[in-house]
Short mmCIF file of C-alpha atoms in Angstrom, two decimals:
data_model
loop_
_atom_site.label_atom_id
_atom_site.label_comp_id
_atom_site.label_asym_id
_atom_site.label_seq_id
_atom_site.Cartn_x
_atom_site.Cartn_y
_atom_site.Cartn_z
CA MET A 112 -16.91 5.05 13.20
CA GLY A 113 -15.09 4.14 10.02
CA ASP A 114 -13.07 1.40 8.37
CA ARG A 115 -9.52 2.62 9.05
CA GLY A 116 -6.48 1.10 7.39
CA ASN A 117 -2.97 1.85 6.16
CA ILE A 118 -0.41 0.73 3.64
CA GLU A 119 3.21 1.15 4.73
CA ILE A 120 5.88 1.94 2.16
CA ALA A 121 9.48 1.65 3.31
CA GLN A 122 11.19 4.19 1.09
CA PRO A 123 14.66 3.09 -0.01
CA PHE A 124 17.51 5.13 1.45
CA ALA A 125 15.22 6.65 4.11
CA ASP A 126 15.02 5.90 7.82
CA GLU A 127 11.23 6.04 8.14
CA SER A 128 8.32 4.63 6.18
CA VAL A 129 5.44 6.50 4.58
CA PHE A 130 1.95 5.40 5.65
CA LEU A 131 -1.01 5.89 3.34
CA TYR A 132 -4.24 6.07 5.34
CA THR A 133 -7.85 5.44 4.39
CA HIS A 134 -10.73 6.18 6.74
CA TRP A 135 -13.38 4.20 4.84
CA ARG A 136 -11.55 1.39 2.96
CA GLY A 137 -9.32 -0.21 5.59
CA SER A 138 -10.74 -3.69 5.04
CA GLU A 139 -9.73 -3.37 1.37
CA VAL A 140 -6.06 -2.36 1.72
CA THR A 141 -4.72 -5.68 0.40
CA GLN A 142 -6.93 -5.47 -2.70
CA ILE A 143 -6.03 -1.79 -3.19
CA LEU A 144 -2.34 -2.62 -3.01
CA ALA A 145 -2.67 -5.63 -5.35
CA GLU A 146 -4.39 -3.44 -7.95
CA ALA A 147 -1.73 -0.74 -7.69
CA LEU A 148 1.15 -3.21 -7.99
CA GLN A 149 -0.02 -4.14 -11.48
CA THR A 150 1.78 -1.07 -12.86
CA GLU A 151 5.05 -1.17 -14.76
CA ARG A 152 6.51 1.43 -12.33
CA THR A 153 7.22 -0.93 -9.41
CA ASN A 154 10.96 -0.19 -9.56
CA ASP A 155 10.38 3.53 -8.98
CA PRO A 156 9.44 4.01 -5.29
CA SER A 157 8.19 7.59 -5.56
CA TYR A 158 5.97 6.81 -8.55
CA LEU A 159 4.71 3.59 -6.99
CA THR A 160 3.85 5.38 -3.74
CA ARG A 161 1.77 7.88 -5.72
CA ILE A 162 0.12 5.10 -7.76
CA ILE A 163 -0.84 3.22 -4.59
CA PHE A 164 -2.34 6.38 -3.10
CA GLN A 165 -4.29 7.08 -6.30
CA GLU A 166 -5.68 3.54 -6.22
CA MET A 167 -6.68 4.11 -2.59
CA LEU A 168 -8.44 7.37 -3.47
CA GLY A 169 -10.38 5.98 -6.42
CA ASP A 170 -12.91 8.65 -7.38
CA ASP A 171 -13.13 10.13 -3.86
CA ARG A 172 -11.79 13.67 -3.75
CA SER A 173 -13.18 14.59 -0.33
CA SER A 174 -10.92 16.29 2.20
CA ARG A 175 -11.65 13.96 5.14
CA SER A 176 -11.16 10.38 4.01
CA PHE A 177 -7.41 9.94 3.46
CA GLY A 178 -4.04 10.92 4.87
CA ILE A 179 -0.28 10.49 4.63
CA SER A 180 2.01 10.14 7.63
CA VAL A 181 5.69 9.43 8.14
CA GLY A 182 7.17 7.08 10.72
CA ARG A 183 3.96 5.59 12.10
CA PRO A 184 0.30 5.27 11.16
CA ASP A 185 -2.09 7.79 12.69
CA ASP A 186 -5.04 5.43 13.09
CA ASN A 187 -5.58 1.82 12.13
CA GLU A 188 -7.88 -1.20 12.54
CA TYR A 189 -6.28 -3.88 10.33
CA ASP A 190 -2.97 -5.59 9.64
CA ILE A 191 -0.79 -3.24 7.59
CA PRO A 192 0.86 -4.49 4.40
CA LYS A 193 4.42 -3.17 4.09
CA VAL A 194 5.98 -2.51 0.68
CA PHE A 195 9.79 -2.62 0.54
CA TRP A 196 12.66 -3.23 -1.83
CA SER A 197 15.78 -5.33 -1.33
CA GLU A 198 18.64 -3.04 -0.36
CA GLY A 199 20.22 -1.67 -3.51
CA HIS A 200 17.87 -3.65 -5.81
CA LEU A 201 14.79 -1.67 -6.79
CA THR A 202 13.81 -4.47 -9.15
CA GLU A 203 13.23 -6.77 -6.15
CA GLY A 204 10.07 -5.39 -4.59
CA MET A 205 8.35 -7.26 -1.79
CA VAL A 206 5.30 -6.96 0.44
CA GLU A 207 5.34 -8.14 4.05
CA TYR A 208 1.88 -8.98 5.30
CA LYS A 209 1.02 -10.93 8.46
CA ASP A 210 4.67 -12.02 8.82
CA VAL A 211 4.81 -13.44 5.27
CA ASN A 212 6.97 -11.93 2.52
CA TYR A 213 5.48 -11.92 -0.97
CA SER A 214 7.04 -10.88 -4.26
CA PHE A 215 4.91 -8.23 -5.94
CA ASP A 216 3.60 -10.86 -8.40
CA ASP A 217 2.75 -13.31 -5.61
CA PHE A 218 0.95 -10.58 -3.64
CA ILE A 219 -1.09 -9.63 -6.71
CA GLN A 220 -2.12 -13.24 -7.30
CA ARG A 221 -3.03 -13.76 -3.65
CA PHE A 222 -4.98 -10.53 -3.01
CA LYS A 223 -6.29 -9.02 -6.23
CA LYS A 224 -10.02 -8.55 -6.25
CA GLU A 225 -11.86 -11.23 -8.14
CA VAL A 226 -14.09 -9.80 -10.87
CA GLY A 227 -17.47 -11.35 -11.18
#
């Protein structure tokens, strides 16, 4: 039982991606990522990876609901959004989701949670 999902982050200058895993919020990964991408640190992959994970955690500090893996996701039920940067251009961040590439701004507009 659960609601398992991942966000993939292709780290620049590395061969394998980092996968951020949630056991209970998998159906919300696009909204989680859209919220996290609203930071000014999108051109700093290590900071952005941490910011995305913090957004995924929210207030949950339990020891059983989240994980980090390298190279492949451990468990998953949903399409995985993939964050990446154009080679050599950390200012050109993109998200690939369901075979569509979005700029960070376009992804935010498409998937941010509507308040109301």
